[in-house]
Tab-separated table of C-alpha atoms in Angstrom:
chain	number	residue	atom	x	y	z
A	1	MET	CA	19.835	25.790	8.410
A	2	ILE	CA	18.141	28.703	6.645
A	3	GLU	CA	16.573	31.248	8.933
A	4	PRO	CA	12.876	31.870	8.111
A	5	VAL	CA	13.242	35.589	8.785
A	6	ALA	CA	16.104	35.933	6.294
A	7	LEU	CA	14.128	34.100	3.613
A	8	GLN	CA	11.068	36.242	4.265
A	9	SER	CA	13.038	39.465	4.014
A	10	THR	CA	14.620	38.254	0.755
A	11	LEU	CA	11.167	37.569	-0.699
A	12	GLU	CA	9.920	40.965	0.471
A	13	THR	CA	12.908	42.644	-1.165
A	14	ALA	CA	12.257	40.797	-4.443
A	15	ARG	CA	8.569	41.697	-4.231
A	16	PHE	CA	9.429	45.354	-3.604
A	17	TRP	CA	11.727	45.516	-6.632
A	18	GLY	CA	9.141	43.680	-8.729
A	19	VAL	CA	6.572	46.341	-7.839
A	20	VAL	CA	9.073	49.112	-8.634
A	21	VAL	CA	9.933	47.584	-12.036
A	22	LEU	CA	6.271	47.021	-12.975
A	23	LEU	CA	5.229	50.530	-11.957
A	24	GLY	CA	8.258	52.001	-13.752
A	25	LEU	CA	7.330	50.164	-16.960
A	26	GLY	CA	3.745	51.344	-16.551
A	27	VAL	CA	4.844	54.959	-16.258
A	28	LEU	CA	7.244	54.590	-19.206
A	29	PHE	CA	4.622	53.145	-21.564
A	30	THR	CA	2.034	55.700	-20.466
A	31	LEU	CA	4.533	58.498	-21.123
A	32	VAL	CA	5.295	57.082	-24.583
A	33	SER	CA	1.555	56.944	-25.265
A	34	ALA	CA	1.056	60.558	-24.196
A	35	VAL	CA	3.939	61.755	-26.366
A	36	GLY	CA	2.593	59.716	-29.293
A	37	ILE	CA	-0.872	61.212	-28.974
A	38	VAL	CA	0.555	64.729	-28.958
A	39	ARG	CA	3.117	64.212	-31.749
A	40	LEU	CA	1.413	61.918	-34.264
A	41	PRO	CA	-0.287	63.578	-37.237
A	42	ASP	CA	-3.760	62.069	-37.564
A	43	ILE	CA	-6.534	60.246	-35.751
A	44	TYR	CA	-5.512	56.824	-37.041
A	45	ALA	CA	-1.937	57.007	-35.741
A	46	ARG	CA	-3.125	58.486	-32.456
A	47	ALA	CA	-5.703	55.741	-31.968
A	48	HIS	CA	-3.022	53.150	-32.691
A	49	THR	CA	-0.619	54.484	-30.079
A	50	ALA	CA	-3.406	54.903	-27.555
A	51	SER	CA	-4.578	51.329	-27.971
A	52	GLN	CA	-1.093	49.821	-27.889
A	53	THR	CA	1.108	51.659	-25.435
A	54	ASP	CA	-1.592	52.991	-23.131
A	55	THR	CA	-2.956	49.487	-22.654
A	56	LEU	CA	0.529	48.215	-21.840
A	57	GLY	CA	1.156	51.110	-19.451
A	58	ALA	CA	-2.080	50.512	-17.572
A	59	GLY	CA	-1.431	46.769	-17.607
A	60	PHE	CA	2.027	47.072	-16.063
A	61	ALA	CA	0.811	49.579	-13.472
A	62	LEU	CA	-2.134	47.384	-12.440
A	63	ALA	CA	0.128	44.337	-12.297
A	64	GLY	CA	2.417	46.303	-9.970
A	65	VAL	CA	-0.540	47.225	-7.776
A	66	ALA	CA	-1.701	43.604	-7.674
A	67	LEU	CA	1.808	42.483	-6.684
A	68	ALA	CA	1.997	45.175	-3.990
A	69	LEU	CA	-1.370	44.138	-2.522
A	70	GLY	CA	-0.394	40.492	-2.252
A	71	TRP	CA	-3.052	37.843	-1.639
A	72	GLN	CA	-5.960	40.068	-0.664
A	73	HIS	CA	-9.537	40.441	-1.755
A	74	ALA	CA	-8.678	43.717	-3.513
A	75	THR	CA	-6.165	41.888	-5.712
A	76	VAL	CA	-9.019	40.057	-7.428
A	77	TYR	CA	-10.612	43.408	-8.286
A	78	THR	CA	-7.292	44.684	-9.616
A	79	VAL	CA	-6.907	41.663	-11.893
A	80	LEU	CA	-10.500	42.087	-13.107
A	81	LEU	CA	-9.781	45.753	-13.817
A	82	LEU	CA	-6.666	44.700	-15.727
A	83	PHE	CA	-8.767	42.352	-17.876
A	84	PHE	CA	-11.332	45.128	-18.428
A	85	VAL	CA	-8.614	47.545	-19.606
A	86	PHE	CA	-7.142	44.939	-21.971
A	87	VAL	CA	-10.550	44.431	-23.578
A	88	THR	CA	-11.887	47.997	-23.698
A	89	ASN	CA	-8.842	50.073	-24.757
A	90	PRO	CA	-8.279	48.367	-28.131
A	91	THR	CA	-12.032	48.158	-28.706
A	92	ALA	CA	-12.463	51.890	-28.091
A	93	ALA	CA	-9.532	52.734	-30.387
A	94	HIS	CA	-11.025	50.548	-33.106
A	95	ALA	CA	-14.412	52.256	-32.721
A	96	ILE	CA	-12.811	55.704	-32.967
A	97	ALA	CA	-10.793	54.775	-36.068
A	98	ARG	CA	-13.798	53.159	-37.720
A	99	SER	CA	-15.954	56.201	-37.003
A	100	ALA	CA	-13.284	58.451	-38.513
A	101	ALA	CA	-13.092	56.247	-41.610
A	102	GLU	CA	-16.870	56.191	-42.039
A	103	THR	CA	-17.109	59.983	-41.776
A	104	GLY	CA	-14.475	60.391	-44.485
A	105	VAL	CA	-11.414	61.445	-42.498
A	106	GLU	CA	-8.411	60.827	-44.714
A	107	PRO	CA	-5.150	59.581	-43.183
A	108	ILE	CA	-2.103	61.791	-43.505
A	109	LEU	CA	0.335	59.869	-45.686
A	110	GLY	CA	4.035	60.482	-46.002
A	111	GLU	CA	5.672	61.221	-49.316
A	112	GLU	CA	6.987	58.335	-51.359
A	113	PRO	CA	10.738	58.362	-52.015
A	114	GLY	CA	10.188	59.235	-55.695
A	115	ASP	CA	7.835	62.180	-55.059
A	116	GLU	CA	10.553	64.834	-54.675
A	117	THR	CA	10.374	65.606	-58.395
A	118	ALA	CA	6.660	66.441	-58.211
A	119	ALA	CA	7.300	68.899	-55.366
A	120	ALA	CA	10.263	70.406	-57.229
A	121	ASP	CA	8.150	70.837	-60.392
A	122	THR	CA	5.463	72.646	-58.405
A	123	VAL	CA	8.022	75.034	-56.910
A	124	ALA	CA	9.801	75.569	-60.234
A	125	ASP	CA	6.515	76.439	-61.941
A	126	GLY	CA	5.851	79.045	-59.265
A	127	ASP	CA	2.417	77.582	-58.612
A	128	ALA	CA	1.887	78.558	-54.965
A	129	ASP	CA	-1.800	77.609	-55.103
A	130	THR	CA	-0.931	73.891	-55.045
A	131	MET	CA	0.949	74.281	-51.762
A	132	PRO	CA	-1.087	73.675	-48.593
A	133	ASP	CA	-3.092	76.784	-47.657
A	134	GLY	CA	-1.659	78.629	-50.701
A	135	ASP	CA	1.554	79.377	-48.797
A	136	ALA	CA	3.694	81.323	-51.271
A	137	ASP	CA	6.566	81.583	-48.772
A	138	ALA	CA	6.712	77.803	-48.494
A	139	ALA	CA	6.803	77.529	-52.290
A	140	ALA	CA	9.697	80.001	-52.460
A	141	ASP	CA	11.656	78.017	-49.833
A	142	GLY	CA	11.500	74.796	-51.800
A	143	GLY	CA	8.258	73.531	-50.320
A	144	GLU	CA	9.399	73.551	-46.714
A	145	ARG	CA	7.285	75.166	-44.024
A	146	ARG	CA	8.876	76.925	-41.106
């Protein structure tokens, strides 16, 4: 016959590791979001990473808290907070991106694969004024900034 104490300790161990995994995923996604906000070039990419990975990070962390609390009254508030985060984070990111678009903020676009010839022509002509900020040193180095 199965001992009730052994079964209870097995469930507590599984619950503990579930909390650890959920909180670890929450920290990982929040870290990815923070790095994305610092490293990405413009407001549109930053709003995208904030709405995606930050929402997932907060979601996993709150799910870990709800699992750690068990069946308590505070768990209901944690689940409601989780729902609130899932609704407001993407909405806020959309509002920020829309405001940027309406005020005329242009996204920073990467170069197309065929655009190397246009950059080479600019450097070959010696036209440093077409480089960003009129950087003559960048024009002399083949268009690369250091």
